[in-house]
PDB file of C-alpha atoms in Angstrom:
ATOM      1  CA  MET A  12     -39.842  42.256  35.152  1.00  0.00           C
ATOM      2  CA  LEU A  13     -37.720  44.990  33.652  1.00  0.00           C
ATOM      3  CA  MET A  14     -39.486  47.718  31.701  1.00  0.00           C
ATOM      4  CA  PRO A  15     -39.244  51.493  31.320  1.00  0.00           C
ATOM      5  CA  LYS A  16     -41.188  53.637  33.762  1.00  0.00           C
ATOM      6  CA  LYS A  17     -42.310  56.034  31.062  1.00  0.00           C
ATOM      7  CA  VAL A  18     -41.897  56.176  27.284  1.00  0.00           C
ATOM      8  CA  LYS A  19     -42.513  58.950  24.808  1.00  0.00           C
ATOM      9  CA  TYR A  20     -44.081  56.667  22.188  1.00  0.00           C
ATOM     10  CA  ARG A  21     -45.974  53.421  22.895  1.00  0.00           C
ATOM     11  CA  LYS A  22     -44.984  51.729  19.620  1.00  0.00           C
ATOM     12  CA  GLN A  23     -41.689  51.561  17.725  1.00  0.00           C
ATOM     13  CA  GLN A  24     -40.563  50.331  14.347  1.00  0.00           C
ATOM     14  CA  LYS A  25     -38.730  47.013  14.195  1.00  0.00           C
ATOM     15  CA  GLY A  26     -35.320  48.252  13.070  1.00  0.00           C
ATOM     16  CA  LYS A  27     -32.467  46.125  11.729  1.00  0.00           C
ATOM     17  CA  ARG A  28     -30.625  43.330  13.513  1.00  0.00           C
ATOM     18  CA  ARG A  29     -27.383  43.680  11.571  1.00  0.00           C
ATOM     19  CA  GLY A  30     -24.083  45.184  12.634  1.00  0.00           C
ATOM     20  CA  LYS A  31     -21.924  44.806  15.713  1.00  0.00           C
ATOM     21  CA  ALA A  32     -22.165  46.356  19.154  1.00  0.00           C
ATOM     22  CA  TRP A  33     -20.207  49.579  19.203  1.00  0.00           C
ATOM     23  CA  ARG A  34     -20.751  50.176  22.920  1.00  0.00           C
ATOM     24  CA  GLY A  35     -20.690  47.841  25.884  1.00  0.00           C
ATOM     25  CA  SER A  36     -18.425  45.311  24.200  1.00  0.00           C
ATOM     26  CA  GLU A  37     -15.828  45.134  26.986  1.00  0.00           C
ATOM     27  CA  VAL A  38     -16.090  43.893  30.567  1.00  0.00           C
ATOM     28  CA  THR A  39     -16.045  47.038  32.711  1.00  0.00           C
ATOM     29  CA  PHE A  40     -17.770  45.748  35.871  1.00  0.00           C
ATOM     30  CA  GLY A  41     -16.275  42.717  37.605  1.00  0.00           C
ATOM     31  CA  ASP A  42     -13.882  40.128  36.186  1.00  0.00           C
ATOM     32  CA  TYR A  43     -16.086  37.969  33.933  1.00  0.00           C
ATOM     33  CA  GLY A  44     -18.897  38.590  31.481  1.00  0.00           C
ATOM     34  CA  LEU A  45     -21.381  36.912  29.175  1.00  0.00           C
ATOM     35  CA  LYS A  46     -20.983  38.139  25.589  1.00  0.00           C
ATOM     36  CA  ALA A  47     -23.527  37.823  22.780  1.00  0.00           C
ATOM     37  CA  VAL A  48     -22.275  36.169  19.589  1.00  0.00           C
ATOM     38  CA  GLU A  49     -25.448  36.603  17.499  1.00  0.00           C
ATOM     39  CA  PRO A  50     -27.910  39.460  17.062  1.00  0.00           C
ATOM     40  CA  ALA A  51     -31.170  38.985  18.938  1.00  0.00           C
ATOM     41  CA  TRP A  52     -34.044  40.555  20.796  1.00  0.00           C
ATOM     42  CA  VAL A  53     -33.740  39.521  24.445  1.00  0.00           C
ATOM     43  CA  THR A  54     -37.012  39.755  26.365  1.00  0.00           C
ATOM     44  CA  ASP A  55     -37.378  40.965  29.934  1.00  0.00           C
ATOM     45  CA  ARG A  56     -38.215  37.406  31.031  1.00  0.00           C
ATOM     46  CA  GLN A  57     -35.069  36.012  29.390  1.00  0.00           C
ATOM     47  CA  ILE A  58     -32.902  38.607  31.127  1.00  0.00           C
ATOM     48  CA  GLU A  59     -34.479  37.714  34.482  1.00  0.00           C
ATOM     49  CA  ALA A  60     -34.114  33.952  33.865  1.00  0.00           C
ATOM     50  CA  GLY A  61     -30.423  34.397  33.073  1.00  0.00           C
ATOM     51  CA  ARG A  62     -29.915  36.500  36.174  1.00  0.00           C
ATOM     52  CA  VAL A  63     -31.575  33.843  38.371  1.00  0.00           C
ATOM     53  CA  ALA A  64     -29.501  31.034  36.806  1.00  0.00           C
ATOM     54  CA  ILE A  65     -26.220  32.905  37.286  1.00  0.00           C
ATOM     55  CA  THR A  66     -27.152  33.855  40.865  1.00  0.00           C
ATOM     56  CA  ARG A  67     -27.858  30.210  41.715  1.00  0.00           C
ATOM     57  CA  PHE A  68     -24.553  29.135  40.199  1.00  0.00           C
ATOM     58  CA  ILE A  69     -22.352  31.632  42.060  1.00  0.00           C
ATOM     59  CA  LYS A  70     -24.247  31.156  45.368  1.00  0.00           C
ATOM     60  CA  ARG A  71     -23.822  34.701  46.683  1.00  0.00           C
ATOM     61  CA  GLY A  72     -20.123  34.510  45.922  1.00  0.00           C
ATOM     62  CA  GLY A  73     -20.108  37.548  43.686  1.00  0.00           C
ATOM     63  CA  LYS A  74     -22.033  40.439  42.191  1.00  0.00           C
ATOM     64  CA  ILE A  75     -23.936  40.529  38.901  1.00  0.00           C
ATOM     65  CA  TRP A  76     -24.376  43.587  36.712  1.00  0.00           C
ATOM     66  CA  ILE A  77     -27.105  43.453  34.075  1.00  0.00           C
ATOM     67  CA  ARG A  78     -25.716  45.425  31.131  1.00  0.00           C
ATOM     68  CA  VAL A  79     -28.816  45.400  28.902  1.00  0.00           C
ATOM     69  CA  PHE A  80     -32.225  46.957  29.496  1.00  0.00           C
ATOM     70  CA  PRO A  81     -35.441  46.113  27.618  1.00  0.00           C
ATOM     71  CA  ASP A  82     -36.495  49.518  26.306  1.00  0.00           C
ATOM     72  CA  LYS A  83     -38.051  48.492  22.983  1.00  0.00           C
ATOM     73  CA  PRO A  84     -41.793  47.706  22.931  1.00  0.00           C
ATOM     74  CA  VAL A  85     -42.934  44.714  20.870  1.00  0.00           C
ATOM     75  CA  THR A  86     -46.474  44.736  19.536  1.00  0.00           C
ATOM     76  CA  LYS A  87     -48.762  41.849  18.669  1.00  0.00           C
ATOM     77  CA  LYS A  88     -52.130  41.670  16.977  1.00  0.00           C
ATOM     78  CA  PRO A  89     -54.879  39.551  18.568  1.00  0.00           C
ATOM     79  CA  ALA A  90     -55.429  35.979  17.373  1.00  0.00           C
ATOM     80  CA  GLU A  91     -57.707  35.418  14.363  1.00  0.00           C
ATOM     81  CA  THR A  92     -57.452  39.023  13.200  1.00  0.00           C
ATOM     82  CA  ARG A  93     -57.396  39.906   9.519  1.00  0.00           C
ATOM     83  CA  MET A  94     -54.359  41.554   7.974  1.00  0.00           C
ATOM     84  CA  GLY A  95     -54.242  45.314   8.000  1.00  0.00           C
ATOM     85  CA  LYS A  96     -56.272  47.494  10.374  1.00  0.00           C
ATOM     86  CA  GLY A  97     -53.213  49.055  11.966  1.00  0.00           C
ATOM     87  CA  LYS A  98     -50.498  47.954  14.316  1.00  0.00           C
ATOM     88  CA  GLY A  99     -51.228  45.730  17.303  1.00  0.00           C
ATOM     89  CA  ALA A 100     -51.112  46.634  20.973  1.00  0.00           C
ATOM     90  CA  PRO A 101     -47.816  46.547  22.904  1.00  0.00           C
ATOM     91  CA  GLU A 102     -47.234  43.027  24.243  1.00  0.00           C
ATOM     92  CA  GLY A 103     -43.829  43.113  25.932  1.00  0.00           C
ATOM     93  CA  TRP A 104     -40.394  44.674  26.101  1.00  0.00           C
ATOM     94  CA  VAL A 105     -37.118  43.574  24.523  1.00  0.00           C
ATOM     95  CA  ALA A 106     -33.496  44.661  24.550  1.00  0.00           C
ATOM     96  CA  VAL A 107     -31.762  44.841  21.177  1.00  0.00           C
ATOM     97  CA  VAL A 108     -28.531  42.838  21.521  1.00  0.00           C
ATOM     98  CA  ARG A 109     -25.918  42.868  18.772  1.00  0.00           C
ATOM     99  CA  PRO A 110     -22.853  40.604  18.477  1.00  0.00           C
ATOM    100  CA  GLY A 111     -20.138  41.594  20.920  1.00  0.00           C
ATOM    101  CA  LYS A 112     -22.448  43.110  23.544  1.00  0.00           C
ATOM    102  CA  ILE A 113     -21.770  42.138  27.166  1.00  0.00           C
ATOM    103  CA  ILE A 114     -25.109  41.017  28.631  1.00  0.00           C
ATOM    104  CA  TYR A 115     -24.085  40.258  32.244  1.00  0.00           C
TER     105      TYR A 115
END
């Protein structure tokens, strides 16, 4: 799965999911692209699943460029834990995707 090799801080704040992509909104590699129409957090597993599906469809007939990278850690508290007591441990990695961003 995709994830950063090293990060300065283990935990990040959530941030906002509003606004449009102001970078990476045009197809620069290849002839076709997959563009996001809604804001979302795309996990490393979702990026990999999309890559596998596209690769199967084109059957080695082309090249795929992944234009997003999951560099945001998502934390989760253990099950049956009371509220409070700090932020949970990092659980996975997501890429912040805004409308207009080319994903593949």
